[in-house]
XYZ file of C-alpha atoms in Angstrom:
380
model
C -69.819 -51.880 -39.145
C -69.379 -55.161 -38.119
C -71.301 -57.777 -39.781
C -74.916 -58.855 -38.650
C -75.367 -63.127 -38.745
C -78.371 -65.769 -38.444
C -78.171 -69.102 -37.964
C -81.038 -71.562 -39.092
C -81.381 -75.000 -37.795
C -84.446 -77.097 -38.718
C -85.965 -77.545 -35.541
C -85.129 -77.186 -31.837
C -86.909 -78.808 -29.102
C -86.104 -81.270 -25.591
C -86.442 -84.027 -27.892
C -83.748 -82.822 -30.511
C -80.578 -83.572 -28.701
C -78.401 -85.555 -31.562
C -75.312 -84.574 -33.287
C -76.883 -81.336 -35.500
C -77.666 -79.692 -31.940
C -74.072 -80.003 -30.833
C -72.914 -78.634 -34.138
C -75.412 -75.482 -33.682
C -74.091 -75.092 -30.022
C -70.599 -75.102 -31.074
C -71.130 -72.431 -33.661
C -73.146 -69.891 -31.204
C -69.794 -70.427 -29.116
C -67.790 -68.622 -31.759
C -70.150 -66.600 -33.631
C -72.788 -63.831 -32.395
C -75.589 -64.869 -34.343
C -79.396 -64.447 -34.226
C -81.030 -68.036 -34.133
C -84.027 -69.538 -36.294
C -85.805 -72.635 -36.782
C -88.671 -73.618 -37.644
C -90.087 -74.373 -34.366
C -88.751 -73.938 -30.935
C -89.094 -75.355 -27.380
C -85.613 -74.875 -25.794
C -86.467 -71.631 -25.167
C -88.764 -72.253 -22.552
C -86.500 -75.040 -21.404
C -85.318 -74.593 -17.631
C -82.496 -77.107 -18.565
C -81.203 -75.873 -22.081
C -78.607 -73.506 -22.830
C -80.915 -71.648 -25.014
C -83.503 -71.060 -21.825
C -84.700 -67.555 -22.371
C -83.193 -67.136 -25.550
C -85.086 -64.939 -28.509
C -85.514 -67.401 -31.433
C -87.372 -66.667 -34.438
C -89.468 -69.525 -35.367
C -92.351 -70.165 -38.406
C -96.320 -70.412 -38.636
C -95.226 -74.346 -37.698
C -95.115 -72.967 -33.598
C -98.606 -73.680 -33.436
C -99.809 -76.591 -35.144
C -100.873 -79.062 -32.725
C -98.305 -81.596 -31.818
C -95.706 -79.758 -33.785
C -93.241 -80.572 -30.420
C -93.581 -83.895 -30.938
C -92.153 -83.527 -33.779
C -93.169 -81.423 -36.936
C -91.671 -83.955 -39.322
C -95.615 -84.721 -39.473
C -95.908 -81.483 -41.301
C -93.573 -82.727 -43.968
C -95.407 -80.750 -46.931
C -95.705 -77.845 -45.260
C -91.863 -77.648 -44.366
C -90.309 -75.993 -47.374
C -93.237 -73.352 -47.371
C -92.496 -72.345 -44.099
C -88.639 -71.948 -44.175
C -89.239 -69.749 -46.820
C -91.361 -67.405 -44.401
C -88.368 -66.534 -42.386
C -87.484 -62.982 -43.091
C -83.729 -62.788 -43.321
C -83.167 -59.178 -44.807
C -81.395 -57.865 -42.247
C -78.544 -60.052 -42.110
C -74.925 -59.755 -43.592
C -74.717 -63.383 -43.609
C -76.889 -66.557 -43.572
C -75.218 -69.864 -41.361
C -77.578 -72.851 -41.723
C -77.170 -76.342 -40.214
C -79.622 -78.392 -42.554
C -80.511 -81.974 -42.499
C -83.668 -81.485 -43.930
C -85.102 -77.929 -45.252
C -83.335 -75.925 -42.967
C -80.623 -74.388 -46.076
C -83.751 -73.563 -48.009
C -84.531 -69.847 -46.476
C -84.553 -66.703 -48.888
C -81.591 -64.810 -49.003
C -80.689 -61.878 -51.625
C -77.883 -61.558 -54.305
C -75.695 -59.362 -51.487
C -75.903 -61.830 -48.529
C -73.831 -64.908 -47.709
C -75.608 -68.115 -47.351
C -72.917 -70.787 -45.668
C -74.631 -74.531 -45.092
C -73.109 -76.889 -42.734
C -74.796 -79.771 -44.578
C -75.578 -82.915 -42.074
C -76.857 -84.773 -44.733
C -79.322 -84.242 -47.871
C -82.739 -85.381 -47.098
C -82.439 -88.883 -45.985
C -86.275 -89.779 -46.599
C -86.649 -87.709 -49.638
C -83.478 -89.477 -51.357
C -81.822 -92.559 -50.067
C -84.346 -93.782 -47.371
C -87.448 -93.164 -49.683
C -88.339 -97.012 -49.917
C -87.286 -97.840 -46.247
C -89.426 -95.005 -45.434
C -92.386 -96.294 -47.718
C -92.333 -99.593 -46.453
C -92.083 -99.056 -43.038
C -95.274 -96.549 -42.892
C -98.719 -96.988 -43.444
C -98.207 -93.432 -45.803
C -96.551 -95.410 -48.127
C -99.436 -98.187 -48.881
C -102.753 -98.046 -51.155
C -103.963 -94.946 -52.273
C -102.309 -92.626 -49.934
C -98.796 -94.141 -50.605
C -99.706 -92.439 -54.473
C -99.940 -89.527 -52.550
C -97.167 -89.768 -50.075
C -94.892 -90.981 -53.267
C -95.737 -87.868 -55.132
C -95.138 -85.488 -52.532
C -91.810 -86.913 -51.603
C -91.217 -86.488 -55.381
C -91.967 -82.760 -55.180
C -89.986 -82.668 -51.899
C -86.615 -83.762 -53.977
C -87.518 -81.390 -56.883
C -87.485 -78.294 -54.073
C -84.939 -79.680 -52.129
C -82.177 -79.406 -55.443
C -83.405 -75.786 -56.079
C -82.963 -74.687 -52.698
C -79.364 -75.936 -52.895
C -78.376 -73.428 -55.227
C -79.621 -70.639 -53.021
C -76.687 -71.911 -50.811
C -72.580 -70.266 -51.445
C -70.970 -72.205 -49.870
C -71.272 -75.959 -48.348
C -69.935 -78.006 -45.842
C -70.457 -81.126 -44.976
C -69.945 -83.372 -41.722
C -68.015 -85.975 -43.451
C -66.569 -87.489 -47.159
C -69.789 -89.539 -47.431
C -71.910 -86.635 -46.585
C -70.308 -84.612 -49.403
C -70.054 -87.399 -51.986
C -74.168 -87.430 -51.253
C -73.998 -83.937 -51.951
C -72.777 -84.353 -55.220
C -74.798 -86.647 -56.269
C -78.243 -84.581 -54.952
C -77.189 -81.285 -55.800
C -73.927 -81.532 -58.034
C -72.537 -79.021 -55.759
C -69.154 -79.271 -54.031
C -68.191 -79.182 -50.206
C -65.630 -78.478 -47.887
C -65.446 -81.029 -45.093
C -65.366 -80.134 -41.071
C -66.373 -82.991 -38.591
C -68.498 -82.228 -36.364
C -67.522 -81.684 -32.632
C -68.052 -84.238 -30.381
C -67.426 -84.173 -26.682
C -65.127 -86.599 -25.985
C -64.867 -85.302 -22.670
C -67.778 -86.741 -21.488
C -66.235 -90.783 -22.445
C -63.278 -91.515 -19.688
C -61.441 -94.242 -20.756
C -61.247 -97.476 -19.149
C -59.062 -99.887 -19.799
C -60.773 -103.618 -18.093
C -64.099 -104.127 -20.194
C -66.867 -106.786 -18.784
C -68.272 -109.120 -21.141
C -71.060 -107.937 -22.852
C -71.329 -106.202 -26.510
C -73.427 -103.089 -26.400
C -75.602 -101.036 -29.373
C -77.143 -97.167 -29.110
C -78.901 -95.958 -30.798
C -82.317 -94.489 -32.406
C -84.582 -97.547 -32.701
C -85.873 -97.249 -36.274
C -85.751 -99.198 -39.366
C -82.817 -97.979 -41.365
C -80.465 -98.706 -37.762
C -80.999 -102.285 -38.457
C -81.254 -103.312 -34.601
C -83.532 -106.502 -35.319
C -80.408 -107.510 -37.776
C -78.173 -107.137 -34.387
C -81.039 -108.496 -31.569
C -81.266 -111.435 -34.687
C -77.618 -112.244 -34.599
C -76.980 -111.907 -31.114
C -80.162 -114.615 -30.598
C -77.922 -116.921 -33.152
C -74.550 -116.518 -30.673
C -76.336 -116.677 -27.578
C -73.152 -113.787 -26.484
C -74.569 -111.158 -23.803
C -75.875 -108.385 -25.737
C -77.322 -104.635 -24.424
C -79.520 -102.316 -26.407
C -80.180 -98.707 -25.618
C -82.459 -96.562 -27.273
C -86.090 -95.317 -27.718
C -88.056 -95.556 -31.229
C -90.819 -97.302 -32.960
C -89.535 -100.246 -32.745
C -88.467 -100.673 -29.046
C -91.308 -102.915 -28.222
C -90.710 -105.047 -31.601
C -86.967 -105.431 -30.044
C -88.228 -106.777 -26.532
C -90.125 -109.297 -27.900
C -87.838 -110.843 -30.168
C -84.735 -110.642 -27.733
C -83.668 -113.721 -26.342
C -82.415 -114.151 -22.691
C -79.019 -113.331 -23.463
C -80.116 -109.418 -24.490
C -81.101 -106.787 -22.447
C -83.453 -104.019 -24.210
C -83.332 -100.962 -21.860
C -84.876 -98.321 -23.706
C -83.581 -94.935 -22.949
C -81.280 -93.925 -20.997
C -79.533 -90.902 -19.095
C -76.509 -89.961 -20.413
C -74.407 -90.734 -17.454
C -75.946 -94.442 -17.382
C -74.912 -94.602 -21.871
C -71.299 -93.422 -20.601
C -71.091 -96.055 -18.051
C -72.170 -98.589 -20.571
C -69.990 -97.448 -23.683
C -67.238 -97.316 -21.379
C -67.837 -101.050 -20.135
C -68.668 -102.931 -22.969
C -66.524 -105.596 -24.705
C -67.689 -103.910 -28.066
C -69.609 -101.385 -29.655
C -71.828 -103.005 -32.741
C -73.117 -101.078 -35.156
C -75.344 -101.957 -38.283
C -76.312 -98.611 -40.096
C -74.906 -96.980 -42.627
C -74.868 -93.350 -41.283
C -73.030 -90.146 -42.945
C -70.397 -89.869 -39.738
C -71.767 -91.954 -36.923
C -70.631 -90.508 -33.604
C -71.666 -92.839 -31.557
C -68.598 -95.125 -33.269
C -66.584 -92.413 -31.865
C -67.977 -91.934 -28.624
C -67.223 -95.422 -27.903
C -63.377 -95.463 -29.424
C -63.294 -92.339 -26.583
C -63.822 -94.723 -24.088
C -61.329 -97.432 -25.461
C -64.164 -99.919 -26.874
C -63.681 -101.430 -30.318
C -66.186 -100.867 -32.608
C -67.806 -103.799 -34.713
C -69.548 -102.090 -37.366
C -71.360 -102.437 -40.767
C -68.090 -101.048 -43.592
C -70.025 -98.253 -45.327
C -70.792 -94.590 -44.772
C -69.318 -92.426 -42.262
C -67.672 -95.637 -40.294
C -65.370 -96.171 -43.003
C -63.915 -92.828 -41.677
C -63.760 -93.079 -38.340
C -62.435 -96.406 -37.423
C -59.791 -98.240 -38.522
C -60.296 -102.324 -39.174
C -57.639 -104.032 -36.909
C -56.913 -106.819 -40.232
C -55.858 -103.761 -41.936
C -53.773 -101.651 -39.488
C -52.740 -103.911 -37.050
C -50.886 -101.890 -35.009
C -53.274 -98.774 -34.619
C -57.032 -100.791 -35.394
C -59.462 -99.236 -33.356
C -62.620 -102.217 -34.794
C -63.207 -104.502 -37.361
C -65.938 -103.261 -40.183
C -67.527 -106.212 -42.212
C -69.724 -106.485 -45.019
C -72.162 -107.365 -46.244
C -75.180 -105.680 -44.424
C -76.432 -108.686 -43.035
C -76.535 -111.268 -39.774
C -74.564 -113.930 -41.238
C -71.914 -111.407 -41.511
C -72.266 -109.511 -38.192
C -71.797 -112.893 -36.526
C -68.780 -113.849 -38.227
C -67.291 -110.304 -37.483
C -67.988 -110.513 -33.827
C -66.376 -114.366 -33.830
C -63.152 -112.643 -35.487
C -63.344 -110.046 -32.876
C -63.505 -112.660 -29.841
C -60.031 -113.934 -31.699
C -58.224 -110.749 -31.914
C -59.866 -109.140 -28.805
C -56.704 -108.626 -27.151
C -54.344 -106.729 -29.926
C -56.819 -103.837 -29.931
C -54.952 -101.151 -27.285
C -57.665 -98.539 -25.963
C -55.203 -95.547 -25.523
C -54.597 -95.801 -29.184
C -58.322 -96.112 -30.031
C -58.780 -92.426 -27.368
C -55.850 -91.294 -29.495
C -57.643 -91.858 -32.758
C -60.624 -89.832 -31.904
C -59.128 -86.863 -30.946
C -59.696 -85.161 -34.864
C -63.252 -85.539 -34.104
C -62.661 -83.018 -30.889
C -64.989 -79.317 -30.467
C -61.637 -77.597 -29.953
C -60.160 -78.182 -33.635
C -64.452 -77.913 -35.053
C -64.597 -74.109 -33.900
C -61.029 -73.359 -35.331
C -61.728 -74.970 -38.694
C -65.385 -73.965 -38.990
C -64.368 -69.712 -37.680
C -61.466 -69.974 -40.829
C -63.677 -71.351 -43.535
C -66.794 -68.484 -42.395
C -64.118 -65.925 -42.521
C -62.179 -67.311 -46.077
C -65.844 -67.075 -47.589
C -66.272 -63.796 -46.650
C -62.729 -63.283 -48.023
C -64.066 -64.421 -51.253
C -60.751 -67.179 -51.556
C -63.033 -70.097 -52.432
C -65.023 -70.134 -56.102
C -68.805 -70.627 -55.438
C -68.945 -73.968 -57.062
């Protein structure tokens, strides 16, 4: 009989479009699989691919808000991944960045987590998180400190109801380690470079996307830019977009979101691509290498995998990375880049990228699936 498979995500809605959907799109392209999450509104979704789709979703559906994001829910979270009822499955495919690897499964099933990343505000953005909300002051900051410390305690159990993990980059499964002490194959995620055309003659201006929220360090960026007075574009929504617009100077243009087509016309412009987060991959760094932009970004994380500093391959650079995370030495980085501008060579940078491809993420995630069911990796 062939073998019956589920695939958990965290949460799927209009608003959830970022790098864990693509990876859960990619793996319903090779794998028949029944699909869960806690909450859903693609379903319903005229414009998604999963428009009419059966999903099997938690209690969480009907909370008030919960589209707008159920990350308000946070306590509630683990308790309601663990309502799922998975019995009928052969084997269990998660794609967790949060509590999405923490469903039931028996002795006899095969749980396989594509790991985005641990927890990021229940481990290494707790304090960033704490300081930037009003949960994390006075007396309710007790509170919101204790459940986050509960939230860590289940979040290392519920690893070892995983087999098998894999994670979207080395960072990723060095945090892994250090979380969970568990081990992890690595698979990048797919990325569609198809979407990036690359151009060749770039205008001058430096461009940043991204999520605007604390731990992206934009005001860092919109701060440095003020300081060089060079032409500077932001694109993004978050919390802090109006905090951005006030502080930008003349010389930078805050344009909130944007349709994709308008992002892909501005990656594919821009002098550079500047980058101040440390994230666990970071595909917007290799979105714009797909168009033949150098990347200026902050030398930690997932960037340290994905481009290549000019001063230290100078015949295949693809960006510089500097360090540390601060203006004084984004400014000097982009003056080093308006020196060396010309020795970066955009077909090499497209070149570079192409390991990030969905092609080679289907072959490589299919083979590991099947090699666990093989049993030819040790559950460690």
């Amino acid at each position: 009989m062939p073998l019956k498979y589920a695939l958990v995500h965290e949460w799927l809605t209009p608003k959830a479009t970022g790098g864990s959907e693509l990876v859960v799109r990619e793996i319903l392209k090779h794998i028949d699989a029944d699909l869960y999450a806690l909450i859903d509104f693609e379903s319903s979704n005229p414009q998604s691919y999963l428009f009419n789709r059966l999903i099997g979703t938690t209690f969480l559906q009907h909370f008030p808000l919960a589209q707008n994001g159920v990350q308000k829910y946070l306590p509630l979270l683990p308790l309601a991944i663990e309502q799922l009822d998975l019995r009928a499955y052969d084997v269990i495919l998660s794609s967790s960045h949060a509590v999405a690897k923490g469903v039931l499964t028996s002795p006899d099933q095969l749980h396989i987590c594509y790991c985005h990343t641990p927890m990021r505000y229940a481990w290494d953005l707790t304090f960033d998180y704490l300081q930037s909300s009003l949960a994390g002051w006075g007396p309710q900051g007790m509170l919101t400190r204790y459940l986050l410390h509960r939230l860590r305690q289940w979040d290392v159990l519920s690893a070892n109801r995983v087999d098998y993990f894999i994670a979207n980059s080395q960072h990723t499964r060095a945090r892994i380690w250090r979380c969970y002490r568990r081990h992890a194959r690595v698979i990048y995620p797919p990325v569609d470079l198809e979407r990036f055309q690359l151009q060749t003659e770039k205008q001058d201006f430096y461009l940043t996307v991204c999520r605007l929220v604390n731990y992206k360090k934009i005001s860092l960026i919109v701060n440095a830019f003020n300081q060089l007075g060079r032409p500077l574009v932001v694109i993004g929504k978050g919390p802090q977009l109006n905090q951005i617009k006030q502080m930008a100077k003349s010389n930078v243009q805050v344009l909130g979101w944007q349709p994709d087509e308008i992002v892909e016309q501005y990656m594919s412009q821009a002098k550079a691509f500047v980058y101040m987060a440390c994230e666990d991959l970071g595909m917007a760094l290799i979105e714009a290498q797909a168009c033949g932009t150098p990347v200026i970004a902050y030398g930690a994380g997932g960037a340290l995998e994905t481009v290549r500093d000019l001063r230290q391959y100078p015949n295949s650079g693809t960006g510089l990375l500097f360090s540390p995370q601060t203006e004084t030495a984004l400014i000097e980085a982009v003056q080093t880049f308006e020196q060396l501008n010309t020795q970066f060579d955009p077909q090499k940078m497209q070149s570079h990228v192409t390991q990030f491809e969905r092609k080679r993420f289907g072959q490589e995630y299919l083979e590991f699936v099947e090699r666990c069911q093989k049993k030819q990796f040790p559950k460690i």
